[in-house]
């Protein structure tokens, strides 16, 4: 009986509820934790890459901070043996890194730079299993979707609004299927 009454109350069927149902207004979607991250390969199996940022940034690895970059600074990362070698904008070798190198802007809206091209959010440079290095753009899911839909369809106009919506659904579905790979 109690369950039936609860169901009736939730459905708006109890006596005295008035003639109109309350309108359902969904809450804006927010993540309880940090949003899912998407990793997009930018450079694959290269001998070296030039990385930087449009704003101040940090270059770090598992052992800590390797360098603090100023806006526009460009560092070279090269594969040397089993390590990555980091070279400053002045040509000074800053050391070898056995693991991954991260390029993290001080401001979230800053662009990271790879070989002169701008990308959103963060970078990860890692050794390629085949001998070179790989540069990966690490972005949150929403930023990825905005970028991929725009890249595949172009800027939204009235004529392509439905195509943009369909592409966004397809991109989100693709990411959902590959999020842990």
Coordinates of C-alpha atoms in Angstrom, one line a residue:
X1 CA 0.0 0.0 0.0
X2 CA 2.8 2.4 0.9
X3 CA 4.6 1.7 -2.4
X4 CA 1.4 2.3 -4.4
X5 CA 0.8 5.6 -2.6
X6 CA 4.4 6.7 -3.3
X7 CA 4.0 5.8 -6.9
X8 CA 0.7 7.7 -7.1
X9 CA 2.3 10.8 -5.4
X10 CA 5.2 10.7 -7.8
X11 CA 2.9 10.4 -10.8
X12 CA 0.7 13.2 -9.6
X13 CA -2.3 11.0 -9.3
X14 CA -3.1 11.5 -5.6
X15 CA -6.2 13.5 -4.7
X16 CA -5.7 17.2 -4.1
X17 CA -2.7 17.6 -6.5
X18 CA -4.5 20.0 -8.8
X19 CA -5.2 19.5 -12.4
X20 CA -1.7 20.2 -13.8
X21 CA 1.4 18.2 -13.6
X22 CA 4.6 19.9 -12.6
X23 CA 6.8 20.6 -15.6
X24 CA 10.0 18.6 -15.6
X25 CA 13.0 20.9 -16.1
X26 CA 16.3 19.0 -16.3
X27 CA 19.3 20.2 -14.4
X28 CA 22.3 21.3 -16.5
X29 CA 24.7 18.4 -16.8
X30 CA 27.7 18.7 -14.5
X31 CA 30.4 16.2 -13.6
X32 CA 30.7 15.1 -10.0
X33 CA 34.4 14.4 -10.6
X34 CA 36.7 15.8 -13.2
X35 CA 35.3 15.4 -16.8
X36 CA 36.5 12.4 -18.8
X37 CA 39.8 13.1 -20.7
X38 CA 40.3 12.4 -24.4
X39 CA 43.8 11.8 -25.8
X40 CA 44.3 12.8 -29.4
X41 CA 47.6 11.8 -31.2
X42 CA 49.2 14.8 -32.9
X43 CA 52.7 13.7 -33.7
X44 CA 53.6 10.0 -34.2
X45 CA 57.0 8.4 -34.2
X46 CA 59.0 11.6 -34.8
X47 CA 62.7 12.1 -33.9
X48 CA 61.8 15.4 -32.2
X49 CA 59.1 17.9 -31.6
X50 CA 58.9 21.6 -30.6
X51 CA 56.4 22.3 -27.7
X52 CA 55.3 25.5 -26.0
X53 CA 52.3 27.5 -25.0
X54 CA 50.5 30.8 -25.7
X55 CA 50.7 31.6 -21.9
X56 CA 53.1 30.7 -19.0
X57 CA 53.4 26.9 -18.6
X58 CA 55.1 24.1 -16.8
X59 CA 57.1 21.2 -18.3
X60 CA 57.1 18.3 -15.8
X61 CA 57.6 14.5 -15.5
X62 CA 57.0 11.9 -12.8
X63 CA 59.9 13.3 -10.7
X64 CA 58.6 16.9 -10.8
X65 CA 59.0 20.2 -12.6
X66 CA 61.6 20.3 -15.3
X67 CA 61.1 23.8 -16.6
X68 CA 58.9 26.9 -16.3
X69 CA 58.1 28.4 -19.7
X70 CA 57.1 31.9 -20.6
X71 CA 54.4 32.7 -23.2
X72 CA 55.8 31.9 -26.6
X73 CA 58.8 29.9 -25.4
X74 CA 59.5 26.8 -27.5
X75 CA 61.3 23.8 -26.1
X76 CA 62.6 20.9 -28.2
X77 CA 62.0 17.4 -27.1
X78 CA 64.0 14.7 -28.8
X79 CA 64.2 10.9 -28.5
X80 CA 67.7 9.9 -27.5
X81 CA 68.1 6.1 -26.8
X82 CA 65.5 5.1 -24.3
X83 CA 64.9 8.6 -23.0
X84 CA 63.4 12.0 -24.1
X85 CA 65.9 14.9 -24.1
X86 CA 64.6 18.4 -23.2
X87 CA 66.3 21.4 -24.7
X88 CA 65.5 25.0 -23.7
X89 CA 64.7 27.9 -26.0
X90 CA 68.3 29.0 -25.7
X91 CA 69.7 25.6 -26.7
X92 CA 70.7 24.4 -23.3
X93 CA 70.1 20.7 -22.6
X94 CA 67.9 20.4 -19.5
X95 CA 68.3 16.7 -19.1
X96 CA 66.9 13.4 -20.1
X97 CA 63.5 12.0 -19.1
X98 CA 62.8 8.3 -18.7
X99 CA 59.0 8.6 -18.7
X100 CA 56.5 11.0 -20.1
X101 CA 56.8 14.8 -20.3
X102 CA 53.7 16.9 -19.7
X103 CA 53.2 20.4 -20.9
X104 CA 50.6 22.2 -18.7
X105 CA 49.5 25.8 -19.2
X106 CA 49.0 28.0 -16.1
X107 CA 45.6 29.0 -17.5
X108 CA 43.0 26.4 -18.7
X109 CA 42.0 28.5 -21.7
X110 CA 45.6 28.8 -23.1
X111 CA 46.7 26.9 -26.2
X112 CA 49.6 24.5 -26.2
X113 CA 51.8 24.6 -29.2
X114 CA 53.3 21.6 -31.2
X115 CA 55.6 22.4 -34.1
X116 CA 53.9 25.8 -34.4
X117 CA 50.3 24.6 -34.4
X118 CA 47.9 25.5 -31.5
X119 CA 45.8 22.9 -29.6
X120 CA 43.6 23.3 -26.5
X121 CA 44.5 22.4 -22.9
X122 CA 47.5 20.0 -22.3
X123 CA 50.2 17.9 -24.0
X124 CA 51.9 14.6 -23.2
X125 CA 55.1 13.6 -24.9
X126 CA 56.1 9.9 -24.6
X127 CA 58.5 7.5 -26.2
X128 CA 57.1 5.6 -29.1
X129 CA 57.6 1.8 -28.9
X130 CA 59.0 1.9 -32.4
X131 CA 61.9 4.3 -31.6
X132 CA 60.6 7.9 -32.0
X133 CA 58.4 10.0 -29.8
X134 CA 54.6 10.7 -29.8
X135 CA 52.9 13.9 -28.9
X136 CA 49.4 13.6 -27.5
X137 CA 46.8 16.4 -26.9
X138 CA 45.0 15.7 -23.6
X139 CA 41.6 17.5 -23.5
X140 CA 38.3 17.1 -21.6
X141 CA 35.5 15.5 -23.5
X142 CA 33.4 18.6 -24.1
X143 CA 36.4 20.5 -25.6
X144 CA 37.1 17.5 -27.8
X145 CA 33.6 17.4 -29.0
X146 CA 33.5 21.1 -29.8
X147 CA 36.7 20.8 -31.8
X148 CA 35.9 17.6 -33.7
X149 CA 32.4 18.7 -34.7
X150 CA 33.7 22.1 -36.0
X151 CA 36.5 20.4 -37.8
X152 CA 34.3 17.9 -39.5
X153 CA 31.3 20.1 -40.4
X154 CA 32.5 23.7 -40.0
X155 CA 31.0 26.6 -38.1
X156 CA 27.3 26.2 -37.5
X157 CA 24.8 27.9 -39.7
X158 CA 21.0 27.4 -39.9
X159 CA 21.4 25.1 -42.8
X160 CA 23.6 22.6 -41.1
X161 CA 22.2 22.8 -37.5
X162 CA 20.8 19.2 -37.7
X163 CA 24.0 17.9 -39.2
X164 CA 25.9 19.5 -36.4
X165 CA 23.7 17.8 -33.8
X166 CA 24.0 14.4 -35.5
X167 CA 27.8 14.8 -35.7
X168 CA 28.0 15.7 -32.0
X169 CA 26.0 12.5 -31.1
X170 CA 28.2 10.4 -33.4
X171 CA 31.4 11.9 -31.9
X172 CA 30.2 11.4 -28.3
X173 CA 29.3 7.8 -29.1
X174 CA 32.7 7.2 -30.7
X175 CA 34.5 8.6 -27.6
X176 CA 32.3 6.7 -25.2
X177 CA 33.3 3.5 -26.9
X178 CA 37.0 4.3 -26.9
X179 CA 37.3 6.2 -23.6
X180 CA 39.4 3.5 -21.8
X181 CA 41.7 2.6 -24.7

